[in-house]
Coordinates of C-alpha atoms in Angstrom, one line a residue:
Chain A
X1 CA 36.0 -25.6 -5.1
X2 CA 39.3 -23.9 -5.4
X3 CA 41.4 -24.6 -2.3
X4 CA 44.0 -22.0 -3.2
X5 CA 41.4 -19.3 -2.8
X6 CA 39.8 -18.2 0.5
X7 CA 36.0 -18.5 0.9
X8 CA 35.8 -14.9 1.9
X9 CA 38.4 -12.2 1.1
X10 CA 37.7 -9.0 2.9
X11 CA 39.7 -5.9 2.1
X12 CA 39.4 -2.4 3.6
X13 CA 35.8 -3.0 4.7
X14 CA 34.0 -0.2 6.5
X15 CA 30.4 0.7 7.3
X16 CA 29.3 4.2 8.3
X17 CA 25.9 4.8 10.0
X18 CA 23.7 7.6 9.0
X19 CA 24.0 9.6 5.8
X20 CA 27.7 9.3 4.8
X21 CA 27.7 12.7 3.1
X22 CA 26.7 14.5 6.3
X23 CA 28.6 12.9 9.1
X24 CA 30.4 9.6 9.3
X25 CA 29.9 7.5 12.3
X26 CA 32.0 4.5 11.4
X27 CA 30.7 1.3 12.9
X28 CA 33.8 -0.5 11.7
X29 CA 36.6 0.5 9.3
X30 CA 39.7 -0.8 7.4
X31 CA 38.9 -4.4 8.1
X32 CA 41.0 -7.0 6.2
X33 CA 40.5 -10.7 6.7
X34 CA 40.5 -14.0 4.8
X35 CA 38.3 -16.8 5.8
X36 CA 39.1 -20.3 4.5
X37 CA 36.7 -23.1 4.0
X38 CA 36.1 -25.0 7.2
X39 CA 37.7 -22.3 9.3
X40 CA 36.2 -20.9 12.5
X41 CA 37.0 -17.2 13.1
X42 CA 36.1 -15.5 16.3
X43 CA 35.6 -11.7 16.5
X44 CA 36.1 -10.5 20.0
X45 CA 36.0 -7.1 21.6
X46 CA 34.1 -5.0 24.1
X47 CA 30.5 -3.9 23.6
X48 CA 30.4 -1.1 21.0
X49 CA 33.7 -2.1 19.3
X50 CA 32.0 -2.8 16.0
X51 CA 31.8 -6.6 16.0
X52 CA 28.2 -6.8 15.1
X53 CA 28.5 -4.1 12.5
X54 CA 31.3 -6.0 10.9
X55 CA 29.2 -9.2 10.9
X56 CA 26.3 -7.2 9.3
X57 CA 28.5 -5.8 6.6
X58 CA 30.1 -9.2 5.8
X59 CA 26.7 -10.9 5.5
X60 CA 25.4 -8.1 3.3
X61 CA 22.8 -7.1 5.9
X62 CA 24.5 -3.7 6.0
X63 CA 25.8 -2.0 2.9
X64 CA 29.5 -1.4 2.5
X65 CA 30.6 2.2 2.7
X66 CA 34.0 1.3 1.5
X67 CA 36.1 -1.7 0.7
X68 CA 35.3 -5.0 -1.0
X69 CA 34.3 -8.5 -0.2
X70 CA 35.0 -11.3 -2.6
X71 CA 33.3 -14.6 -2.1
X72 CA 34.0 -18.0 -3.6
X73 CA 30.7 -19.6 -4.6
X74 CA 29.9 -23.2 -4.5
X75 CA 30.9 -23.7 -8.2
X76 CA 34.4 -22.2 -7.5
X77 CA 33.7 -18.8 -9.0
X78 CA 34.8 -15.7 -7.1
X79 CA 32.2 -12.9 -7.0
X80 CA 32.3 -9.4 -5.6
X81 CA 29.4 -9.4 -3.1
X82 CA 28.6 -5.7 -3.6
X83 CA 28.0 -6.3 -7.3
X84 CA 25.5 -9.1 -6.8
X85 CA 21.9 -8.5 -7.4
X86 CA 19.5 -8.6 -4.5
X87 CA 18.1 -11.8 -5.9
X88 CA 21.5 -13.4 -6.0
X89 CA 22.3 -12.3 -2.4
X90 CA 19.0 -13.8 -1.3
X91 CA 19.9 -17.0 -3.1
X92 CA 23.2 -17.1 -1.1
X93 CA 21.1 -16.6 2.0
X94 CA 18.8 -19.5 1.2
X95 CA 21.4 -22.0 0.1
X96 CA 24.9 -21.1 1.1
X97 CA 24.8 -19.0 4.3
X98 CA 23.3 -19.1 7.7
X99 CA 22.9 -16.5 10.3
X100 CA 22.4 -17.3 14.0
X101 CA 21.1 -14.3 15.9
X102 CA 21.9 -13.5 19.5
X103 CA 18.2 -13.4 20.3
X104 CA 16.5 -16.5 18.8
X105 CA 13.2 -14.6 18.4
X106 CA 15.0 -12.6 15.6
X107 CA 15.8 -15.7 13.7
X108 CA 12.8 -17.9 14.3
X109 CA 9.1 -17.5 13.6
X110 CA 8.0 -17.7 17.2
X111 CA 4.4 -18.8 16.4
X112 CA 5.2 -21.3 13.7
X113 CA 5.9 -24.9 14.9
X114 CA 9.4 -26.1 15.3
X115 CA 9.0 -28.4 12.3
X116 CA 7.7 -25.4 10.2
X117 CA 10.7 -23.3 11.3
X118 CA 13.2 -26.0 10.3
X119 CA 11.2 -26.8 7.1
X120 CA 10.9 -23.3 5.8
X121 CA 14.4 -23.0 4.3
X122 CA 13.8 -26.3 2.5
X123 CA 10.4 -25.2 1.1
X124 CA 12.1 -21.9 0.1
X125 CA 14.5 -23.8 -2.1
X126 CA 11.7 -25.8 -3.7
X127 CA 10.9 -28.8 -1.5
X128 CA 7.3 -29.7 -2.2
X129 CA 6.9 -33.0 -0.5
X130 CA 5.4 -32.7 3.0
X131 CA 6.7 -36.1 4.2
X132 CA 10.2 -35.3 3.1
X133 CA 10.2 -31.8 4.7
X134 CA 8.9 -33.3 8.0
X135 CA 11.4 -36.1 8.0
X136 CA 14.3 -33.7 7.5
X137 CA 12.9 -31.4 10.2
X138 CA 12.7 -34.4 12.6
X139 CA 16.2 -35.5 11.8
X140 CA 17.6 -32.0 12.5
X141 CA 15.7 -31.7 15.8
X142 CA 17.3 -34.9 16.9
X143 CA 20.7 -33.6 15.9
X144 CA 20.3 -30.5 18.0
X145 CA 19.0 -32.6 20.9
X146 CA 15.4 -31.3 20.8
X147 CA 12.9 -34.2 21.5
X148 CA 11.2 -35.1 18.3
X149 CA 7.8 -35.1 20.0
X150 CA 8.1 -31.3 20.3
X151 CA 8.1 -31.0 16.5
X152 CA 4.6 -29.4 16.4
X153 CA 5.2 -27.0 19.3
X154 CA 5.9 -23.4 18.6
X155 CA 9.2 -21.9 19.9
X156 CA 7.3 -19.6 22.3
X157 CA 6.9 -22.7 24.4
X158 CA 10.6 -23.6 24.3
X159 CA 13.3 -22.7 26.8
X160 CA 16.1 -20.3 25.8
X161 CA 18.6 -23.1 25.1
X162 CA 16.1 -25.0 23.0
X163 CA 15.2 -21.9 21.0
X164 CA 18.9 -21.3 20.2
X165 CA 19.4 -24.9 19.2
X166 CA 16.3 -24.7 17.0
X167 CA 17.7 -21.6 15.4
X168 CA 20.9 -23.5 14.6
X169 CA 18.9 -26.4 13.1
X170 CA 17.0 -24.0 10.9
X171 CA 20.2 -22.5 9.7
X172 CA 22.0 -25.8 9.0
X173 CA 19.2 -27.7 7.4
X174 CA 20.1 -26.5 3.9
X175 CA 23.8 -27.4 4.4
X176 CA 25.3 -24.0 4.2
X177 CA 29.0 -23.5 3.7
X178 CA 29.3 -20.3 5.8
X179 CA 27.5 -19.5 9.0
X180 CA 27.5 -16.1 10.8
X181 CA 26.9 -16.2 14.5
X182 CA 26.2 -13.2 16.6
X183 CA 26.8 -13.9 20.3
X184 CA 24.9 -17.3 20.1
X185 CA 25.6 -18.2 23.7
X186 CA 25.0 -15.0 25.6
X187 CA 21.8 -14.8 27.5
X188 CA 22.0 -18.5 28.3
X189 CA 23.1 -19.9 31.7
X190 CA 26.6 -21.4 32.0
X191 CA 25.7 -25.1 31.7
X192 CA 23.4 -24.5 28.7
X193 CA 26.2 -22.4 27.1
X194 CA 28.6 -25.2 27.5
X195 CA 26.3 -27.8 25.9
X196 CA 25.5 -25.4 23.1
X197 CA 29.2 -24.7 22.4
X198 CA 29.8 -28.5 22.4
X199 CA 27.0 -28.9 19.9
X200 CA 28.2 -26.1 17.7
X201 CA 31.8 -27.4 17.8
X202 CA 30.8 -30.9 16.8
X203 CA 28.4 -29.8 14.0
X204 CA 31.1 -27.4 12.6
X205 CA 33.6 -30.2 12.5
X206 CA 31.2 -32.8 11.1
X207 CA 29.8 -30.5 8.3
X208 CA 33.1 -28.7 7.6
X209 CA 31.5 -25.3 8.1
X210 CA 33.2 -22.0 7.9
X211 CA 32.0 -19.9 10.8
X212 CA 32.4 -16.2 11.8
X213 CA 31.4 -16.0 15.4
X214 CA 31.0 -12.7 17.2
X215 CA 31.5 -12.9 21.0
X216 CA 32.6 -10.8 23.9
X217 CA 33.4 -14.0 25.8
X218 CA 37.0 -15.0 25.3
X219 CA 36.3 -18.5 26.6
X220 CA 33.9 -19.1 23.7
X221 CA 36.6 -17.9 21.3
X222 CA 39.1 -20.2 23.0
X223 CA 36.8 -23.2 22.8
X224 CA 35.6 -23.2 19.2
X225 CA 37.7 -20.9 17.0
X226 CA 40.8 -21.5 15.0
X227 CA 41.7 -17.8 14.6
X228 CA 40.7 -14.7 16.5
X229 CA 40.2 -11.1 15.6
X230 CA 40.3 -8.5 18.3
X231 CA 38.3 -5.3 17.7
X232 CA 38.3 -1.9 19.4
X233 CA 36.6 1.3 18.3
X234 CA 35.7 -0.2 14.9
X235 CA 39.2 -1.3 14.0
X236 CA 40.9 -4.7 14.1
X237 CA 43.8 -4.2 16.5
X238 CA 45.1 -7.8 16.6
X239 CA 44.5 -11.0 14.8
X240 CA 46.1 -14.4 14.7
X241 CA 45.7 -18.0 15.8
X242 CA 43.3 -18.1 18.8
X243 CA 45.9 -19.7 21.2
X244 CA 48.5 -17.2 20.2
X245 CA 46.2 -14.2 20.6
X246 CA 45.0 -15.3 24.0
X247 CA 48.2 -16.7 25.4
X248 CA 50.6 -14.1 24.0
X249 CA 48.6 -11.0 23.3
X250 CA 50.7 -8.3 21.5
X251 CA 48.4 -5.2 21.5
X252 CA 48.0 -3.4 24.8
X253 CA 44.3 -3.6 24.6
X254 CA 44.3 -7.4 24.1
X255 CA 46.6 -7.8 27.0
X256 CA 44.1 -5.8 29.1
X257 CA 41.2 -7.9 27.8
X258 CA 42.9 -11.2 28.5
X259 CA 44.1 -10.2 31.9
X260 CA 40.7 -8.9 32.9
X261 CA 39.4 -12.5 32.9
X262 CA 39.4 -14.3 36.2
X263 CA 41.9 -17.1 36.0
X264 CA 40.5 -20.4 37.4
Chain B
X1 CA -29.8 5.9 -24.2
X2 CA -30.1 6.5 -20.5
X3 CA -27.4 8.5 -18.9
X4 CA -28.2 7.6 -15.3
X5 CA -29.0 9.8 -12.3
X6 CA -29.2 13.5 -12.9
X7 CA -26.2 15.4 -11.8
X8 CA -23.9 12.4 -11.6
X9 CA -21.4 11.2 -14.1
X10 CA -22.1 7.8 -15.6
X11 CA -20.9 5.2 -13.2
X12 CA -20.7 7.7 -10.3
X13 CA -16.9 8.3 -10.6
X14 CA -15.6 11.2 -12.6
X15 CA -13.9 10.6 -15.9
X16 CA -10.3 11.2 -14.6
X17 CA -10.8 8.7 -11.9
X18 CA -12.1 6.1 -14.3
X19 CA -9.2 6.8 -16.6
X20 CA -6.8 6.2 -13.6
X21 CA -8.5 2.9 -12.7
X22 CA -8.5 1.8 -16.4
X23 CA -4.8 2.5 -16.6
X24 CA -4.3 0.4 -13.4
X25 CA -6.5 -2.4 -14.9
X26 CA -4.4 -2.4 -18.1
X27 CA -1.2 -2.9 -16.1
X28 CA -2.9 -5.5 -13.9
X29 CA -4.0 -7.5 -17.0
X30 CA -0.5 -7.2 -18.5
X31 CA 1.1 -8.7 -15.3
X32 CA -1.3 -11.5 -14.2
X33 CA -1.6 -11.8 -10.5
X34 CA 0.5 -8.7 -9.7
X35 CA -1.0 -6.3 -7.2
X36 CA -1.1 -2.8 -8.8
X37 CA -1.5 0.1 -6.3
X38 CA -4.2 2.6 -7.3
X39 CA -5.6 5.8 -5.8
X40 CA -8.7 4.3 -4.2
X41 CA -11.6 6.8 -4.0
X42 CA -14.5 7.2 -1.7
X43 CA -17.7 5.7 -2.9
X44 CA -21.0 5.9 -1.1
X45 CA -20.5 2.8 1.1
X46 CA -18.0 2.0 3.9
X47 CA -14.6 0.6 3.1
X48 CA -14.7 -3.1 3.4
X49 CA -18.1 -3.4 1.8
X50 CA -17.0 -3.8 -1.7
X51 CA -15.6 -0.4 -2.5
X52 CA -12.8 -1.9 -4.6
X53 CA -15.2 -4.0 -6.7
X54 CA -17.5 -1.0 -7.1
X55 CA -14.7 1.2 -8.4
X56 CA -13.5 -1.4 -10.9
X57 CA -17.1 -2.0 -12.1
X58 CA -17.6 1.8 -12.4
X59 CA -14.5 2.1 -14.5
X60 CA -15.5 -0.6 -17.0
X61 CA -19.3 -0.4 -17.1
X62 CA -20.9 1.0 -20.3
X63 CA -24.5 1.6 -21.4
X64 CA -24.7 -1.7 -23.2
X65 CA -23.5 -3.8 -20.2
X66 CA -25.8 -6.0 -18.2
X67 CA -24.8 -6.2 -14.6
X68 CA -25.2 -9.0 -12.0
X69 CA -24.1 -8.6 -8.4
X70 CA -23.8 -11.5 -6.0
X71 CA -23.0 -11.7 -2.3
X72 CA -22.0 -15.2 -1.1
X73 CA -23.6 -16.4 -4.3
X74 CA -27.0 -14.8 -3.6
X75 CA -28.5 -12.1 -5.8
X76 CA -31.0 -11.1 -3.1
X77 CA -28.9 -10.1 -0.1
X78 CA -28.7 -6.4 1.1
X79 CA -25.2 -5.8 -0.3
X80 CA -26.0 -7.3 -3.7
X81 CA -29.3 -5.5 -4.0
X82 CA -27.9 -2.1 -3.1
X83 CA -24.9 -2.3 -5.4
X84 CA -27.1 -3.5 -8.3
X85 CA -29.6 -0.6 -7.7
X86 CA -26.7 1.8 -7.3
X87 CA -25.4 1.1 -10.8
X88 CA -28.9 0.9 -12.2
X89 CA -29.3 4.5 -10.9
X90 CA -25.9 6.1 -11.6
X91 CA -25.0 4.2 -14.9
X92 CA -28.5 3.5 -16.2
X93 CA -27.5 -0.1 -17.0
X94 CA -29.7 -3.1 -17.3
X95 CA -29.3 -5.5 -14.4
X96 CA -30.0 -9.2 -14.1
X97 CA -29.8 -12.1 -11.7
X98 CA -29.0 -14.6 -14.5
X99 CA -25.3 -15.5 -14.9
X100 CA -25.5 -16.2 -18.6
X101 CA -27.2 -12.9 -19.4
X102 CA -24.7 -10.7 -17.6
X103 CA -21.7 -9.1 -19.2
X104 CA -20.3 -7.9 -15.8
X105 CA -20.6 -9.9 -12.6
X106 CA -19.5 -8.2 -9.4
X107 CA -19.1 -10.8 -6.7
X108 CA -18.3 -11.1 -3.1
X109 CA -17.0 -14.6 -2.0
X110 CA -18.3 -16.8 -4.8
X111 CA -17.9 -17.7 -8.5
X112 CA -21.3 -18.6 -10.1
X113 CA -22.1 -22.3 -10.7
X114 CA -23.0 -21.5 -14.3
X115 CA -19.7 -21.6 -16.2
X116 CA -18.5 -18.2 -17.3
X117 CA -18.2 -17.6 -21.0
X118 CA -16.0 -15.7 -23.4
X119 CA -16.7 -12.0 -23.2
X120 CA -17.9 -11.9 -19.6
X121 CA -16.0 -10.0 -16.9
X122 CA -16.1 -11.0 -13.2
X123 CA -15.2 -8.4 -10.7
X124 CA -14.2 -9.7 -7.2
X125 CA -14.5 -7.6 -4.1
X126 CA -11.2 -8.2 -2.1
X127 CA -10.8 -7.4 1.6
X128 CA -7.1 -8.5 1.8
X129 CA -5.1 -8.7 -1.4
X130 CA -1.9 -9.9 0.1
X131 CA -1.7 -13.7 0.5
X132 CA 1.5 -13.5 2.6
X133 CA 0.2 -10.9 5.0
X134 CA -0.5 -13.2 7.9
X135 CA 3.0 -14.6 7.8
X136 CA 4.8 -11.4 7.0
X137 CA 3.5 -8.1 8.2
X138 CA 5.9 -5.8 6.5
X139 CA 4.6 -4.5 3.2
X140 CA 8.1 -3.7 2.0
X141 CA 9.1 -7.3 2.7
X142 CA 6.1 -8.9 1.0
X143 CA 6.7 -6.8 -2.1
X144 CA 10.3 -7.9 -2.2
X145 CA 9.2 -11.6 -1.8
X146 CA 6.8 -11.1 -4.8
X147 CA 9.5 -9.4 -6.8
X148 CA 11.9 -12.3 -6.2
X149 CA 9.2 -15.0 -6.4
X150 CA 10.4 -16.1 -3.0
X151 CA 7.3 -18.0 -1.9
X152 CA 8.6 -20.6 0.5
X153 CA 6.7 -18.8 3.2
X154 CA 3.3 -19.7 1.8
X155 CA 4.2 -23.3 2.1
X156 CA 4.9 -22.9 5.8
X157 CA 1.3 -22.0 6.2
X158 CA 0.2 -25.2 4.4
X159 CA 2.8 -27.2 6.3
X160 CA 1.4 -25.9 9.6
X161 CA -2.1 -26.9 8.5
X162 CA -1.1 -30.4 7.7
X163 CA 0.9 -30.7 10.9
X164 CA -2.0 -29.5 13.0
X165 CA -5.0 -31.0 11.2
X166 CA -3.6 -33.7 9.0
X167 CA -4.8 -32.0 5.9
X168 CA -4.7 -28.5 4.4
X169 CA -7.4 -26.8 6.4
X170 CA -7.6 -23.5 4.5
X171 CA -11.0 -23.6 2.9
X172 CA -11.4 -20.0 1.6
X173 CA -9.0 -17.4 0.1
X174 CA -6.9 -20.5 -0.8
X175 CA -3.6 -19.2 -2.3
X176 CA -3.0 -19.6 -6.0
X177 CA -0.1 -19.2 -8.4
X178 CA -1.0 -17.2 -11.4
X179 CA 0.6 -17.9 -14.8
X180 CA 3.5 -19.7 -12.9
X181 CA 4.8 -16.4 -11.5
X182 CA 2.8 -14.4 -9.0
X183 CA 1.2 -15.8 -5.8
X184 CA -2.3 -14.4 -5.5
X185 CA -5.1 -14.2 -3.0
X186 CA -8.3 -15.2 -4.9
X187 CA -10.4 -13.1 -2.4
X188 CA -12.4 -15.1 0.2
X189 CA -14.1 -17.5 -2.3
X190 CA -14.4 -21.0 -1.1
X191 CA -11.6 -23.3 -2.2
X192 CA -14.5 -25.1 -4.0
X193 CA -14.4 -22.3 -6.5
X194 CA -10.7 -22.3 -7.1
X195 CA -10.7 -24.7 -10.0
X196 CA -13.1 -22.4 -11.9
X197 CA -10.4 -19.7 -12.1
X198 CA -8.0 -22.0 -14.0
X199 CA -8.1 -21.1 -17.7
X200 CA -11.4 -19.4 -17.3
X201 CA -12.7 -17.8 -20.6
X202 CA -13.9 -14.7 -18.6
X203 CA -11.7 -11.8 -17.6
X204 CA -11.2 -11.8 -13.9
X205 CA -10.6 -8.4 -12.1
X206 CA -9.9 -8.0 -8.4
X207 CA -10.5 -4.7 -6.5
X208 CA -9.4 -4.0 -3.0
X209 CA -10.7 -0.5 -2.1
X210 CA -9.4 -0.2 1.5
X211 CA -6.0 -1.7 0.6
X212 CA -5.8 0.3 -2.6
X213 CA -4.8 -2.6 -4.9
X214 CA -6.1 -3.9 -8.2
X215 CA -5.0 -7.2 -9.8
X216 CA -6.3 -9.3 -12.6
X217 CA -6.3 -12.7 -14.3
X218 CA -6.7 -12.4 -18.1
X219 CA -8.9 -15.1 -19.9
X220 CA -7.4 -18.5 -20.4
X221 CA -4.6 -18.0 -17.8
X222 CA -3.2 -20.8 -15.6
X223 CA -4.4 -20.5 -12.0
X224 CA -2.9 -23.2 -9.9
X225 CA -3.9 -23.8 -6.3
X226 CA -0.8 -24.6 -4.1
X227 CA -0.2 -27.9 -2.6
X228 CA 2.4 -30.5 -1.6
X229 CA 3.2 -33.5 -3.8
X230 CA 1.9 -35.8 -1.1
X231 CA -0.9 -33.5 0.0
X232 CA -2.2 -32.0 -3.2
X233 CA -4.9 -29.2 -3.3
X234 CA -8.4 -30.6 -2.8
X235 CA -11.4 -28.5 -3.1
X236 CA -14.2 -28.9 -0.6
X237 CA -16.8 -31.6 -1.4
X238 CA -20.4 -32.0 -0.3
X239 CA -22.0 -35.4 0.2
X240 CA -25.7 -34.3 0.1
X241 CA -27.5 -32.6 -2.8
X242 CA -29.2 -29.2 -2.4
X243 CA -32.4 -29.5 -0.3
X244 CA -34.4 -27.3 -2.7
X245 CA -33.3 -28.1 -6.2
X246 CA -31.4 -31.4 -5.7
X247 CA -28.3 -30.2 -7.5
X248 CA -25.1 -32.1 -6.7
X249 CA -21.5 -30.9 -7.3
X250 CA -22.4 -27.3 -6.2
X251 CA -21.4 -25.2 -3.2
X252 CA -24.0 -25.5 -0.4
X253 CA -24.8 -23.1 2.5
X254 CA -26.2 -24.4 5.8
X255 CA -29.5 -22.8 6.6
X256 CA -30.8 -23.0 10.1
X257 CA -34.5 -24.0 10.0
X258 CA -35.5 -24.0 13.7
X259 CA -34.1 -23.5 17.2
X260 CA -33.9 -27.2 17.9
X261 CA -30.7 -27.8 15.8
X262 CA -32.6 -28.3 12.6
X263 CA -30.8 -27.2 9.4
X264 CA -30.7 -27.9 5.7
X265 CA -28.1 -27.4 3.0
X266 CA -29.1 -25.4 0.0
X267 CA -27.3 -23.9 -3.0
X268 CA -25.4 -20.7 -2.2
X269 CA -25.9 -19.7 -5.9
X270 CA -29.5 -18.5 -5.9
X271 CA -29.7 -18.1 -9.7
X272 CA -28.5 -21.7 -10.2
X273 CA -30.9 -23.0 -7.6
X274 CA -33.9 -21.2 -9.0
X275 CA -33.2 -22.5 -12.5
X276 CA -32.4 -26.1 -11.4
X277 CA -35.6 -26.2 -9.3
X278 CA -37.6 -24.9 -12.3
X279 CA -36.2 -27.5 -14.6
X280 CA -37.2 -30.1 -12.0
X281 CA -40.9 -29.1 -12.0
X282 CA -41.1 -27.4 -15.4
X283 CA -42.5 -24.3 -13.6
X284 CA -41.4 -20.6 -13.9
X285 CA -38.3 -20.1 -11.7
X286 CA -39.6 -17.2 -9.7
X287 CA -42.7 -19.1 -8.6
X288 CA -40.8 -22.1 -7.3
X289 CA -38.9 -20.0 -4.8
X290 CA -42.0 -18.0 -3.8

């Protein structure tokens, strides 16, 4: 690991939907950012501002129309993600990255037991001992506060909060270094949100994870992120330390966004 | 030399079609366990009744071949009898019920008890060629998983079995790894037969007519049934011998004998059963069964 080098170095990244030779509908464009190991970066903005597109492009789920992403692998080498083979990207997915979807049904196998869901990434990287897989799954259920006696129940029988915590366990079980989260707390009621954020925050600190979290909720950004990126119409209009951005917004749109929140 | 039924090409299919299937077979043999798409044709039976196996057999059968067809191990069930007489008519080949006399054995759901030998070819009828299908419905995705040898998903199925039943409860179409590379569905043969595929001296061809896929295992190729280190693959076992011929270590079918819950277990391989019973009494095999 080279500490003088960011984990993720993003330059001029843009993704256009549709056939780029015909018409360009830019989901996001001209995005520059650096993400350092162990850092939590929030991407905020209104719906349709390109947050999720950016997350898709960074995690290689969407192709880059322009720009480059350089990633520092676990052995300290810096690679250009666009040049990696599909197999290499999948390897990153299995071992180095996690992706927490807004809707847990997108990130879980809803009819496979909780233990199977958490165990799948382990078996995908070559675990071939049932007892070990099961023990690791049980340990992770405990860490995300799901009763271990639910290990053989399928996520369809779980509440929304439990599903989301299960999805987090499934993503963290292979000890990734970088986790993408797309609105992990929306769709949950406020008390469950608070507990989930607490859990995410403690796991992130404990495991030293780097996280890019997309949210439209400024309170979420305030609570768990070190730095914040504000997006509008596919462009980054402001970025900086979270407290600075939220307490002393510079861009007009950020000021509007911050002032639109009811102050308690 | 007989040329088969008047007005039909030998083996029913036209020469271009047979050539296409042979090309597919060559590719399948070259990449053991890999499912090769092919332009499945209509044959005079419904899809799902062994059309894939029939097309493979039609493409490889020649005038000197001796054909045996089994359905669940039996030579005398409707499907086996009609396919056998079909090829007797359209290819003019000799047919047999004896495993050791056959050069081509077309099978549904069994591998004969008599060990296959060098030079024999076994053709499996396959309903579902994709072992990952029940876990991943998208064909694009399963193809990608095969391409990247990303088979963690298959172990999820085995994990679920153990979590639910305490052991791997898959008893047929038990997934195998071919030549250490491709995950393959062995067609719905009982897991009892899986060990017979490993390093078999016979050429093993698999035809899925409805799904339009052909795959193959060349002779003497490793075929490993999946399992966990602490829950290894275990083929089914039977405690009793066959009620007719007394064979042990063979696959048995339950036959209902009356409506008061009575049943007996007999060999599913009728050829083996007849011969074992004959050896028992020293009589002619056909008379023992009659």
